[in-house]
């Protein structure tokens, strides 16, 4: 299943989406009935290990069959070897721009999922700078950039100047300034995808929809996620707006759901889908992910998407309007995508000996 088959040309870059950032080893404890209590020992009924951090986004893109290239530092410990192998061999991600750093240990996050939420504890040190520094990222259709207040990343401007479409992501502003001028690289972005709280703080508005419109003064396309209410988008270039409600699901673990949403939206954008279809698809992939545990562990592929579409159409008393909202999947999916769902990808530990 190649979502970009209809738009590919012989002279296109080999890479669909380029990413850079920090890869963590995620250790996820599941099956906790409540948050750990101080001074006590809690036992989890399950656990899994997987690459995390920027690997969540890279895996979500790769499972949607986008040709994904990742530039990251990996420790030369067993954790680093495991993460490299899981991403390159397990997910088919191009790690040519990545490097192994001798003597540097892998960053680690321990995540505990309970009551639909999660608590995380992380440890790591910044990787030493690469010498010589890379001159420019590889040619790519698109790149997802994590924007940092008060800091420019030279690769973003370089990639944009070569025609790469930049999708801007952002995290919580620990400085408390919430100054859009501080997001200097936003000027290179085609789209900006904050959540509702971030969007309202950056625009000094009291409504996420107003915030989306205000953001289009700084970026052509603003997409604001509304949590359980879905997502809202405004495209300044066309004047188009779209809002799609969220799919009601039982959320087991929201880790990585935002990354999965962005991956779904990037996929639909590169494929040339209408704005509302892109929002619906991004919301669907995020909804599927929160029903499983872990970050990259839970990112859905086309088989899970096809199984969901097949299942919801078979249920009685479905809302016809809701089904029509996702009818575009019928033209995207093929019969070959029908496989059992969900697919379990978690491994309980690292370093099993391979049989001879």
C-alpha positions as YAML, in Angstrom:
chain: A
units: angstrom
residues:
- id: 1
  name: UNK
  ca: [0.00, 0.00, 0.00]
- id: 2
  name: UNK
  ca: [1.66, 3.22, -1.18]
- id: 3
  name: UNK
  ca: [-0.47, 6.25, -0.23]
- id: 4
  name: UNK
  ca: [1.56, 8.45, -2.57]
- id: 5
  name: UNK
  ca: [1.45, 6.15, -5.61]
- id: 6
  name: UNK
  ca: [-0.80, 8.53, -7.56]
- id: 7
  name: UNK
  ca: [1.50, 11.52, -7.10]
- id: 8
  name: UNK
  ca: [4.95, 9.98, -7.45]
- id: 9
  name: UNK
  ca: [7.16, 11.10, -10.33]
- id: 10
  name: UNK
  ca: [10.47, 9.65, -11.61]
- id: 11
  name: UNK
  ca: [12.46, 12.68, -10.44]
- id: 12
  name: UNK
  ca: [11.00, 12.74, -6.91]
- id: 13
  name: UNK
  ca: [13.42, 12.54, -3.95]
- id: 14
  name: UNK
  ca: [13.95, 9.07, -2.53]
- id: 15
  name: UNK
  ca: [12.82, 10.26, 0.90]
- id: 16
  name: UNK
  ca: [9.20, 11.18, 1.64]
- id: 17
  name: UNK
  ca: [9.70, 12.56, 5.16]
- id: 18
  name: UNK
  ca: [12.86, 13.60, 7.01]
- id: 19
  name: UNK
  ca: [13.09, 13.77, 10.80]
- id: 20
  name: UNK
  ca: [15.76, 14.56, 13.34]
- id: 21
  name: UNK
  ca: [15.74, 14.46, 17.12]
- id: 22
  name: UNK
  ca: [16.50, 12.31, 20.15]
- id: 23
  name: UNK
  ca: [15.70, 8.59, 20.27]
- id: 24
  name: UNK
  ca: [14.90, 7.21, 23.72]
- id: 25
  name: UNK
  ca: [14.55, 3.63, 24.79]
- id: 26
  name: UNK
  ca: [11.00, 3.47, 26.14]
- id: 27
  name: UNK
  ca: [10.16, 0.89, 28.80]
- id: 28
  name: UNK
  ca: [6.39, 0.82, 29.24]
- id: 29
  name: UNK
  ca: [4.67, -0.74, 32.25]
- id: 30
  name: UNK
  ca: [1.02, -1.63, 31.66]
- id: 31
  name: UNK
  ca: [-1.80, -3.11, 33.68]
- id: 32
  name: UNK
  ca: [-1.39, -0.81, 36.68]
- id: 33
  name: UNK
  ca: [-4.67, -0.26, 38.52]
- id: 34
  name: UNK
  ca: [-3.62, 3.16, 39.82]
- id: 35
  name: UNK
  ca: [-0.70, 5.52, 40.10]
- id: 36
  name: UNK
  ca: [2.27, 4.26, 42.12]
- id: 37
  name: UNK
  ca: [2.02, 5.19, 45.79]
- id: 38
  name: UNK
  ca: [4.97, 6.68, 47.63]
- id: 39
  name: UNK
  ca: [6.75, 4.17, 49.83]
- id: 40
  name: UNK
  ca: [5.15, 1.12, 48.21]
- id: 41
  name: UNK
  ca: [6.01, -1.31, 45.43]
- id: 42
  name: UNK
  ca: [3.63, -1.66, 42.48]
- id: 43
  name: UNK
  ca: [3.54, -4.67, 40.18]
- id: 44
  name: UNK
  ca: [2.51, -4.23, 36.56]
- id: 45
  name: UNK
  ca: [0.69, -7.00, 34.72]
- id: 46
  name: UNK
  ca: [2.54, -6.28, 31.48]
- id: 47
  name: UNK
  ca: [5.43, -4.41, 29.95]
- id: 48
  name: UNK
  ca: [6.97, -3.61, 26.61]
- id: 49
  name: UNK
  ca: [10.09, -2.00, 25.22]
- id: 50
  name: UNK
  ca: [10.44, 0.09, 22.10]
- id: 51
  name: UNK
  ca: [12.29, 3.06, 20.60]
- id: 52
  name: UNK
  ca: [10.69, 6.34, 21.72]
- id: 53
  name: UNK
  ca: [11.19, 10.08, 21.41]
- id: 54
  name: UNK
  ca: [11.46, 11.09, 17.76]
- id: 55
  name: UNK
  ca: [11.19, 7.37, 16.95]
- id: 56
  name: UNK
  ca: [7.46, 7.60, 17.74]
- id: 57
  name: UNK
  ca: [6.93, 9.94, 14.80]
- id: 58
  name: UNK
  ca: [9.31, 8.07, 12.51]
- id: 59
  name: UNK
  ca: [7.58, 4.77, 13.21]
- id: 60
  name: UNK
  ca: [4.11, 6.23, 12.71]
- id: 61
  name: UNK
  ca: [5.16, 7.58, 9.28]
- id: 62
  name: UNK
  ca: [6.90, 4.36, 8.26]
- id: 63
  name: UNK
  ca: [3.88, 2.21, 9.18]
- id: 64
  name: UNK
  ca: [1.82, 4.35, 6.81]
- id: 65
  name: UNK
  ca: [4.39, 3.36, 4.15]
- id: 66
  name: UNK
  ca: [6.01, 6.74, 3.77]
- id: 67
  name: UNK
  ca: [9.71, 6.51, 2.96]
- id: 68
  name: UNK
  ca: [11.08, 7.88, 6.20]
- id: 69
  name: UNK
  ca: [14.61, 9.07, 6.93]
- id: 70
  name: UNK
  ca: [15.80, 9.74, 10.48]
- id: 71
  name: UNK
  ca: [18.90, 11.61, 11.67]
- id: 72
  name: UNK
  ca: [19.59, 10.77, 15.32]
- id: 73
  name: UNK
  ca: [22.39, 9.82, 17.68]
- id: 74
  name: UNK
  ca: [22.44, 6.27, 19.06]
- id: 75
  name: UNK
  ca: [24.47, 5.06, 22.01]
- id: 76
  name: UNK
  ca: [26.89, 2.21, 21.49]
- id: 77
  name: UNK
  ca: [25.28, 0.27, 24.34]
- id: 78
  name: UNK
  ca: [22.78, -2.58, 24.01]
- id: 79
  name: UNK
  ca: [19.87, -0.12, 24.20]
- id: 80
  name: UNK
  ca: [21.24, 1.83, 21.25]
- id: 81
  name: UNK
  ca: [21.82, -1.34, 19.23]
- id: 82
  name: UNK
  ca: [18.29, -2.50, 19.96]
- id: 83
  name: UNK
  ca: [16.72, 0.83, 18.95]
- id: 84
  name: UNK
  ca: [18.76, 0.97, 15.73]
- id: 85
  name: UNK
  ca: [17.79, -2.58, 14.78]
- id: 86
  name: UNK
  ca: [14.11, -2.05, 15.67]
- id: 87
  name: UNK
  ca: [13.87, 1.07, 13.51]
- id: 88
  name: UNK
  ca: [15.99, 0.00, 10.55]
- id: 89
  name: UNK
  ca: [15.15, -3.71, 10.32]
- id: 90
  name: UNK
  ca: [11.78, -3.76, 12.06]
- id: 91
  name: UNK
  ca: [10.23, -0.60, 10.60]
- id: 92
  name: UNK
  ca: [12.24, -0.03, 7.40]
- id: 93
  name: UNK
  ca: [13.35, 3.48, 8.41]
- id: 94
  name: UNK
  ca: [16.39, 4.88, 6.60]
- id: 95
  name: UNK
  ca: [19.06, 5.60, 9.22]
- id: 96
  name: UNK
  ca: [21.75, 6.70, 6.77]
- id: 97
  name: UNK
  ca: [21.84, 10.23, 8.31]
- id: 98
  name: UNK
  ca: [22.10, 8.75, 11.84]
- id: 99
  name: UNK
  ca: [25.25, 7.92, 13.80]
- id: 100
  name: UNK
  ca: [26.47, 5.75, 16.66]
- id: 101
  name: UNK
  ca: [28.31, 7.68, 19.39]
- id: 102
  name: UNK
  ca: [31.06, 5.71, 21.18]
- id: 103
  name: UNK
  ca: [30.88, 5.95, 24.96]
- id: 104
  name: UNK
  ca: [27.51, 7.72, 25.01]
- id: 105
  name: UNK
  ca: [24.66, 5.90, 26.70]
- id: 106
  name: UNK
  ca: [21.15, 5.84, 25.31]
- id: 107
  name: UNK
  ca: [18.50, 8.10, 26.86]
- id: 108
  name: UNK
  ca: [15.82, 6.08, 28.65]
- id: 109
  name: UNK
  ca: [12.18, 6.76, 29.52]
- id: 110
  name: UNK
  ca: [10.12, 4.61, 31.87]
- id: 111
  name: UNK
  ca: [6.40, 5.08, 31.21]
- id: 112
  name: UNK
  ca: [3.62, 3.85, 33.50]
- id: 113
  name: UNK
  ca: [0.15, 3.69, 31.99]
- id: 114
  name: UNK
  ca: [-2.94, 3.73, 34.20]
- id: 115
  name: UNK
  ca: [-6.49, 5.13, 34.15]
- id: 116
  name: UNK
  ca: [-6.07, 6.31, 30.55]
- id: 117
  name: UNK
  ca: [-3.10, 8.50, 31.48]
- id: 118
  name: UNK
  ca: [0.62, 7.97, 31.84]
- id: 119
  name: UNK
  ca: [3.48, 9.05, 34.06]
- id: 120
  name: UNK
  ca: [6.99, 9.15, 32.65]
- id: 121
  name: UNK
  ca: [10.48, 9.37, 34.13]
- id: 122
  name: UNK
  ca: [13.39, 10.01, 31.77]
- id: 123
  name: UNK
  ca: [17.16, 10.14, 31.99]
- id: 124
  name: UNK
  ca: [19.76, 11.06, 29.41]
- id: 125
  name: UNK
  ca: [22.49, 13.46, 28.36]
- id: 126
  name: UNK
  ca: [22.76, 15.53, 25.21]
- id: 127
  name: UNK
  ca: [24.79, 13.75, 22.56]
- id: 128
  name: UNK
  ca: [28.14, 15.35, 21.67]
- id: 129
  name: UNK
  ca: [27.98, 17.42, 18.47]
- id: 130
  name: UNK
  ca: [28.70, 15.68, 15.22]
- id: 131
  name: UNK
  ca: [32.07, 16.58, 13.71]
- id: 132
  name: UNK
  ca: [32.12, 17.72, 11.05]
- id: 133
  name: UNK
  ca: [28.57, 19.00, 11.32]
- id: 134
  name: UNK
  ca: [26.24, 17.80, 8.54]
- id: 135
  name: UNK
  ca: [25.86, 20.43, 5.84]
- id: 136
  name: UNK
  ca: [22.27, 19.83, 4.78]
- id: 137
  name: UNK
  ca: [19.53, 17.25, 5.27]
- id: 138
  name: UNK
  ca: [18.82, 14.86, 2.38]
- id: 139
  name: UNK
  ca: [16.25, 15.92, -0.25]
- id: 140
  name: UNK
  ca: [12.75, 15.03, 0.93]
- id: 141
  name: UNK
  ca: [9.13, 15.78, 0.07]
- id: 142
  name: UNK
  ca: [8.47, 16.88, 3.65]
- id: 143
  name: UNK
  ca: [10.03, 17.22, 7.07]
- id: 144
  name: UNK
  ca: [8.51, 17.39, 10.53]
- id: 145
  name: UNK
  ca: [10.31, 19.96, 12.67]
- id: 146
  name: UNK
  ca: [9.97, 20.33, 16.43]
- id: 147
  name: UNK
  ca: [10.08, 24.09, 16.96]
- id: 148
  name: UNK
  ca: [11.95, 25.33, 20.04]
- id: 149
  name: UNK
  ca: [11.26, 28.81, 21.50]
- id: 150
  name: UNK
  ca: [14.23, 31.12, 21.13]
- id: 151
  name: UNK
  ca: [16.26, 28.81, 18.92]
- id: 152
  name: UNK
  ca: [16.72, 28.41, 15.19]
- id: 153
  name: UNK
  ca: [17.65, 25.09, 13.62]
- id: 154
  name: UNK
  ca: [19.69, 25.79, 10.46]
- id: 155
  name: UNK
  ca: [18.57, 22.56, 8.77]
- id: 156
  name: UNK
  ca: [14.95, 23.77, 8.64]
- id: 157
  name: UNK
  ca: [15.76, 26.81, 6.48]
- id: 158
  name: UNK
  ca: [18.12, 24.70, 4.35]
- id: 159
  name: UNK
  ca: [15.47, 22.05, 3.72]
- id: 160
  name: UNK
  ca: [12.75, 24.63, 2.97]
- id: 161
  name: UNK
  ca: [15.01, 26.41, 0.48]
- id: 162
  name: UNK
  ca: [15.31, 23.16, -1.47]
- id: 163
  name: UNK
  ca: [11.54, 22.66, -1.70]
- id: 164
  name: UNK
  ca: [10.94, 20.44, 1.32]
- id: 165
  name: UNK
  ca: [7.51, 21.07, 2.86]
- id: 166
  name: UNK
  ca: [7.96, 21.76, 6.59]
- id: 167
  name: UNK
  ca: [5.34, 20.70, 9.15]
- id: 168
  name: UNK
  ca: [5.93, 22.41, 12.48]
- id: 169
  name: UNK
  ca: [5.30, 20.65, 15.78]
- id: 170
  name: UNK
  ca: [5.77, 22.24, 19.19]
- id: 171
  name: UNK
  ca: [5.88, 21.29, 22.85]
- id: 172
  name: UNK
  ca: [5.09, 23.08, 26.09]
- id: 173
  name: UNK
  ca: [6.92, 26.41, 26.46]
- id: 174
  name: UNK
  ca: [8.81, 26.02, 29.74]
- id: 175
  name: UNK
  ca: [9.89, 29.67, 29.57]
- id: 176
  name: UNK
  ca: [6.28, 30.78, 30.01]
- id: 177
  name: UNK
  ca: [6.70, 33.49, 27.36]
- id: 178
  name: UNK
  ca: [4.46, 31.92, 24.73]
- id: 179
  name: UNK
  ca: [5.82, 34.34, 22.13]
- id: 180
  name: UNK
  ca: [5.24, 33.39, 18.49]
- id: 181
  name: UNK
  ca: [8.18, 35.61, 17.54]
- id: 182
  name: UNK
  ca: [10.34, 33.18, 19.51]
- id: 183
  name: UNK
  ca: [9.38, 30.38, 17.12]
- id: 184
  name: UNK
  ca: [11.65, 31.82, 14.45]
- id: 185
  name: UNK
  ca: [11.53, 28.76, 12.22]
- id: 186
  name: UNK
  ca: [7.75, 29.03, 11.90]
- id: 187
  name: UNK
  ca: [8.40, 31.29, 8.91]
- id: 188
  name: UNK
  ca: [9.66, 28.26, 6.98]
- id: 189
  name: UNK
  ca: [6.66, 26.06, 7.81]
- id: 190
  name: UNK
  ca: [3.76, 25.20, 5.53]
- id: 191
  name: UNK
  ca: [1.71, 23.92, 8.47]
- id: 192
  name: UNK
  ca: [1.73, 24.32, 12.25]
- id: 193
  name: UNK
  ca: [0.06, 21.70, 14.45]
- id: 194
  name: UNK
  ca: [-0.23, 22.73, 18.14]
- id: 195
  name: UNK
  ca: [-2.82, 21.47, 20.59]
- id: 196
  name: UNK
  ca: [-5.62, 23.72, 21.78]
- id: 197
  name: UNK
  ca: [-3.90, 24.95, 24.94]
- id: 198
  name: UNK
  ca: [-0.67, 25.75, 23.10]
- id: 199
  name: UNK
  ca: [-2.53, 27.52, 20.28]
- id: 200
  name: UNK
  ca: [-4.53, 29.71, 22.67]
- id: 201
  name: UNK
  ca: [-1.50, 30.65, 24.74]
- id: 202
  name: UNK
  ca: [0.54, 31.59, 21.67]
- id: 203
  name: UNK
  ca: [-2.27, 33.73, 20.22]
- id: 204
  name: UNK
  ca: [-3.64, 35.16, 23.50]
- id: 205
  name: UNK
  ca: [-7.13, 33.95, 22.59]
- id: 206
  name: UNK
  ca: [-9.77, 32.13, 24.62]
- id: 207
  name: UNK
  ca: [-11.02, 29.81, 21.86]
- id: 208
  name: UNK
  ca: [-8.99, 27.23, 19.92]
- id: 209
  name: UNK
  ca: [-10.86, 28.00, 16.69]
- id: 210
  name: UNK
  ca: [-10.06, 31.70, 17.03]
- id: 211
  name: UNK
  ca: [-6.48, 30.68, 17.75]
- id: 212
  name: UNK
  ca: [-6.31, 28.67, 14.52]
- id: 213
  name: UNK
  ca: [-7.41, 31.69, 12.50]
- id: 214
  name: UNK
  ca: [-4.92, 33.92, 14.32]
- id: 215
  name: UNK
  ca: [-2.09, 31.49, 13.60]
- id: 216
  name: UNK
  ca: [-2.67, 31.78, 9.86]
- id: 217
  name: UNK
  ca: [-1.20, 35.27, 10.08]
- id: 218
  name: UNK
  ca: [2.11, 33.47, 10.67]
- id: 219
  name: UNK
  ca: [1.80, 30.18, 8.77]
- id: 220
  name: UNK
  ca: [-0.29, 29.16, 5.73]
- id: 221
  name: UNK
  ca: [-2.04, 26.21, 7.40]
- id: 222
  name: UNK
  ca: [-2.96, 25.95, 11.08]
- id: 223
  name: UNK
  ca: [-4.20, 22.67, 12.56]
- id: 224
  name: UNK
  ca: [-5.32, 22.72, 16.19]
- id: 225
  name: UNK
  ca: [-6.06, 19.46, 17.99]
- id: 226
  name: UNK
  ca: [-9.02, 19.67, 20.37]
- id: 227
  name: UNK
  ca: [-8.57, 16.48, 22.37]
- id: 228
  name: UNK
  ca: [-11.85, 14.63, 22.77]
- id: 229
  name: UNK
  ca: [-13.55, 17.21, 20.50]
- id: 230
  name: UNK
  ca: [-11.42, 16.35, 17.45]
- id: 231
  name: UNK
  ca: [-9.46, 18.88, 15.40]
- id: 232
  name: UNK
  ca: [-9.95, 22.18, 13.58]
- id: 233
  name: UNK
  ca: [-7.93, 23.52, 10.62]
- id: 234
  name: UNK
  ca: [-7.71, 26.73, 8.63]
- id: 235
  name: UNK
  ca: [-5.92, 27.06, 5.29]
- id: 236
  name: UNK
  ca: [-5.08, 30.72, 4.57]
- id: 237
  name: UNK
  ca: [-4.20, 29.99, 0.95]
- id: 238
  name: UNK
  ca: [-7.63, 28.68, 0.01]
- id: 239
  name: UNK
  ca: [-9.78, 30.21, 2.76]
- id: 240
  name: UNK
  ca: [-10.94, 26.70, 3.63]
- id: 241
  name: UNK
  ca: [-11.77, 25.59, 7.16]
- id: 242
  name: UNK
  ca: [-12.54, 22.08, 8.39]
- id: 243
  name: UNK
  ca: [-13.54, 20.51, 11.69]
- id: 244
  name: UNK
  ca: [-13.81, 16.80, 12.36]
- id: 245
  name: UNK
  ca: [-15.02, 15.34, 15.67]
- id: 246
  name: UNK
  ca: [-12.93, 12.77, 17.49]
- id: 247
  name: UNK
  ca: [-13.78, 9.08, 17.41]
- id: 248
  name: UNK
  ca: [-15.03, 7.93, 20.81]
- id: 249
  name: UNK
  ca: [-12.73, 5.17, 22.08]
- id: 250
  name: UNK
  ca: [-11.55, 3.74, 25.38]
- id: 251
  name: UNK
  ca: [-8.10, 5.28, 25.77]
- id: 252
  name: UNK
  ca: [-5.59, 2.97, 27.42]
- id: 253
  name: UNK
  ca: [-2.45, 5.04, 26.87]
- id: 254
  name: UNK
  ca: [-2.18, 8.43, 25.10]
- id: 255
  name: UNK
  ca: [1.63, 8.19, 24.71]
- id: 256
  name: UNK
  ca: [2.62, 9.20, 21.18]
- id: 257
  name: UNK
  ca: [-0.93, 10.00, 20.03]
- id: 258
  name: UNK
  ca: [0.10, 13.50, 18.98]
- id: 259
  name: UNK
  ca: [2.93, 12.08, 16.88]
- id: 260
  name: UNK
  ca: [0.56, 9.64, 15.22]
- id: 261
  name: UNK
  ca: [-1.89, 12.46, 14.47]
- id: 262
  name: UNK
  ca: [0.84, 14.49, 12.76]
- id: 263
  name: UNK
  ca: [1.97, 11.45, 10.78]
- id: 264
  name: UNK
  ca: [-1.57, 10.86, 9.54]
- id: 265
  name: UNK
  ca: [-2.02, 14.49, 8.57]
- id: 266
  name: UNK
  ca: [1.32, 14.60, 6.73]
- id: 267
  name: UNK
  ca: [0.37, 11.44, 4.84]
- id: 268
  name: UNK
  ca: [-2.95, 12.88, 3.67]
- id: 269
  name: UNK
  ca: [-1.34, 16.20, 2.75]
- id: 270
  name: UNK
  ca: [1.39, 14.62, 0.62]
- id: 271
  name: UNK
  ca: [-1.25, 12.43, -1.04]
- id: 272
  name: UNK
  ca: [-3.26, 15.54, -1.97]
- id: 273
  name: UNK
  ca: [-6.42, 14.71, 0.00]
- id: 274
  name: UNK
  ca: [-9.05, 17.34, 0.91]
- id: 275
  name: UNK
  ca: [-8.48, 19.12, 4.22]
- id: 276
  name: UNK
  ca: [-11.40, 17.45, 6.02]
- id: 277
  name: UNK
  ca: [-10.23, 13.98, 4.91]
- id: 278
  name: UNK
  ca: [-6.75, 14.73, 6.21]
- id: 279
  name: UNK
  ca: [-8.17, 15.73, 9.60]
- id: 280
  name: UNK
  ca: [-10.40, 12.66, 9.74]
- id: 281
  name: UNK
  ca: [-7.55, 10.32, 8.83]
- id: 282
  name: UNK
  ca: [-5.18, 11.89, 11.36]
- id: 283
  name: UNK
  ca: [-7.81, 11.62, 14.07]
- id: 284
  name: UNK
  ca: [-8.51, 8.00, 13.18]
- id: 285
  name: UNK
  ca: [-4.86, 6.98, 13.38]
- id: 286
  name: UNK
  ca: [-4.54, 8.73, 16.75]
- id: 287
  name: UNK
  ca: [-7.72, 7.04, 18.02]
- id: 288
  name: UNK
  ca: [-6.39, 3.64, 17.03]
- id: 289
  name: UNK
  ca: [-3.08, 4.34, 18.76]
- id: 290
  name: UNK
  ca: [-4.52, 5.25, 22.18]
- id: 291
  name: UNK
  ca: [-6.29, 1.89, 22.34]
- id: 292
  name: UNK
  ca: [-2.89, 0.19, 22.61]
- id: 293
  name: UNK
  ca: [-0.02, 0.70, 25.02]
- id: 294
  name: UNK
  ca: [3.20, 2.52, 24.25]
- id: 295
  name: UNK
  ca: [4.40, 5.19, 21.83]
- id: 296
  name: UNK
  ca: [5.85, 3.65, 18.69]
- id: 297
  name: UNK
  ca: [4.40, 0.31, 19.79]
- id: 298
  name: UNK
  ca: [0.86, 1.58, 19.21]
- id: 299
  name: UNK
  ca: [1.22, 3.40, 15.86]
- id: 300
  name: UNK
  ca: [-1.25, 1.81, 13.41]
- id: 301
  name: UNK
  ca: [-0.48, 0.60, 9.91]
- id: 302
  name: UNK
  ca: [-2.78, 0.13, 6.95]
- id: 303
  name: UNK
  ca: [-3.85, -3.32, 8.14]
- id: 304
  name: UNK
  ca: [-5.22, -1.88, 11.40]
- id: 305
  name: UNK
  ca: [-6.92, 0.96, 9.52]
- id: 306
  name: UNK
  ca: [-8.51, -1.48, 7.06]
- id: 307
  name: UNK
  ca: [-9.66, -3.76, 9.88]
- id: 308
  name: UNK
  ca: [-11.27, -0.81, 11.70]
- id: 309
  name: UNK
  ca: [-13.08, 0.32, 8.53]
- id: 310
  name: UNK
  ca: [-14.31, -3.19, 7.85]
- id: 311
  name: UNK
  ca: [-15.49, -3.60, 11.45]
- id: 312
  name: UNK
  ca: [-17.39, -0.31, 11.82]
- id: 313
  name: UNK
  ca: [-19.28, -0.90, 8.58]
- id: 314
  name: UNK
  ca: [-20.39, -4.31, 9.83]
- id: 315
  name: UNK
  ca: [-21.88, -3.01, 13.08]
- id: 316
  name: UNK
  ca: [-25.65, -2.40, 13.21]
- id: 317
  name: UNK
  ca: [-27.19, 1.02, 13.86]
- id: 318
  name: UNK
  ca: [-24.15, 2.99, 12.74]
- id: 319
  name: UNK
  ca: [-24.70, 6.68, 12.12]
- id: 320
  name: UNK
  ca: [-24.75, 7.05, 8.29]
- id: 321
  name: UNK
  ca: [-23.29, 10.55, 8.51]
- id: 322
  name: UNK
  ca: [-20.36, 9.29, 10.55]
- id: 323
  name: UNK
  ca: [-19.71, 6.51, 8.03]
- id: 324
  name: UNK
  ca: [-19.79, 9.01, 5.18]
- id: 325
  name: UNK
  ca: [-17.12, 11.06, 6.95]
- id: 326
  name: UNK
  ca: [-14.69, 8.13, 6.44]
- id: 327
  name: UNK
  ca: [-15.99, 6.92, 3.08]
- id: 328
  name: UNK
  ca: [-12.78, 8.17, 1.44]
- id: 329
  name: UNK
  ca: [-11.05, 5.15, 2.98]
- id: 330
  name: UNK
  ca: [-12.87, 2.98, 0.45]
- id: 331
  name: UNK
  ca: [-10.84, 4.54, -2.35]
- id: 332
  name: UNK
  ca: [-7.58, 4.36, -0.41]
- id: 333
  name: UNK
  ca: [-7.61, 0.85, 1.02]
- id: 334
  name: UNK
  ca: [-7.23, -2.38, -0.91]
- id: 335
  name: UNK
  ca: [-8.37, -5.91, -0.15]
- id: 336
  name: UNK
  ca: [-4.75, -6.86, 0.55]
- id: 337
  name: UNK
  ca: [-4.77, -4.60, 3.60]
- id: 338
  name: UNK
  ca: [-7.20, -6.88, 5.45]
- id: 339
  name: UNK
  ca: [-5.23, -8.63, 8.19]
- id: 340
  name: UNK
  ca: [-5.98, -9.40, 11.85]
- id: 341
  name: UNK
  ca: [-6.08, -6.36, 14.12]
- id: 342
  name: UNK
  ca: [-4.57, -5.25, 16.38]
- id: 343
  name: UNK
  ca: [-1.03, -6.39, 15.60]
- id: 344
  name: UNK
  ca: [1.08, -6.90, 18.71]
- id: 345
  name: UNK
  ca: [4.56, -5.48, 18.34]
- id: 346
  name: UNK
  ca: [5.69, -5.08, 21.95]
- id: 347
  name: UNK
  ca: [8.59, -7.13, 23.27]
- id: 348
  name: UNK
  ca: [8.89, -7.68, 27.03]
- id: 349
  name: UNK
  ca: [12.66, -7.39, 27.23]
- id: 350
  name: UNK
  ca: [15.83, -6.76, 25.26]
- id: 351
  name: UNK
  ca: [18.69, -9.07, 24.35]
- id: 352
  name: UNK
  ca: [17.16, -12.50, 23.82]
- id: 353
  name: UNK
  ca: [19.82, -14.70, 22.30]
- id: 354
  name: UNK
  ca: [19.15, -15.53, 18.67]
- id: 355
  name: UNK
  ca: [18.91, -19.26, 18.01]
- id: 356
  name: UNK
  ca: [21.58, -20.64, 15.71]
...
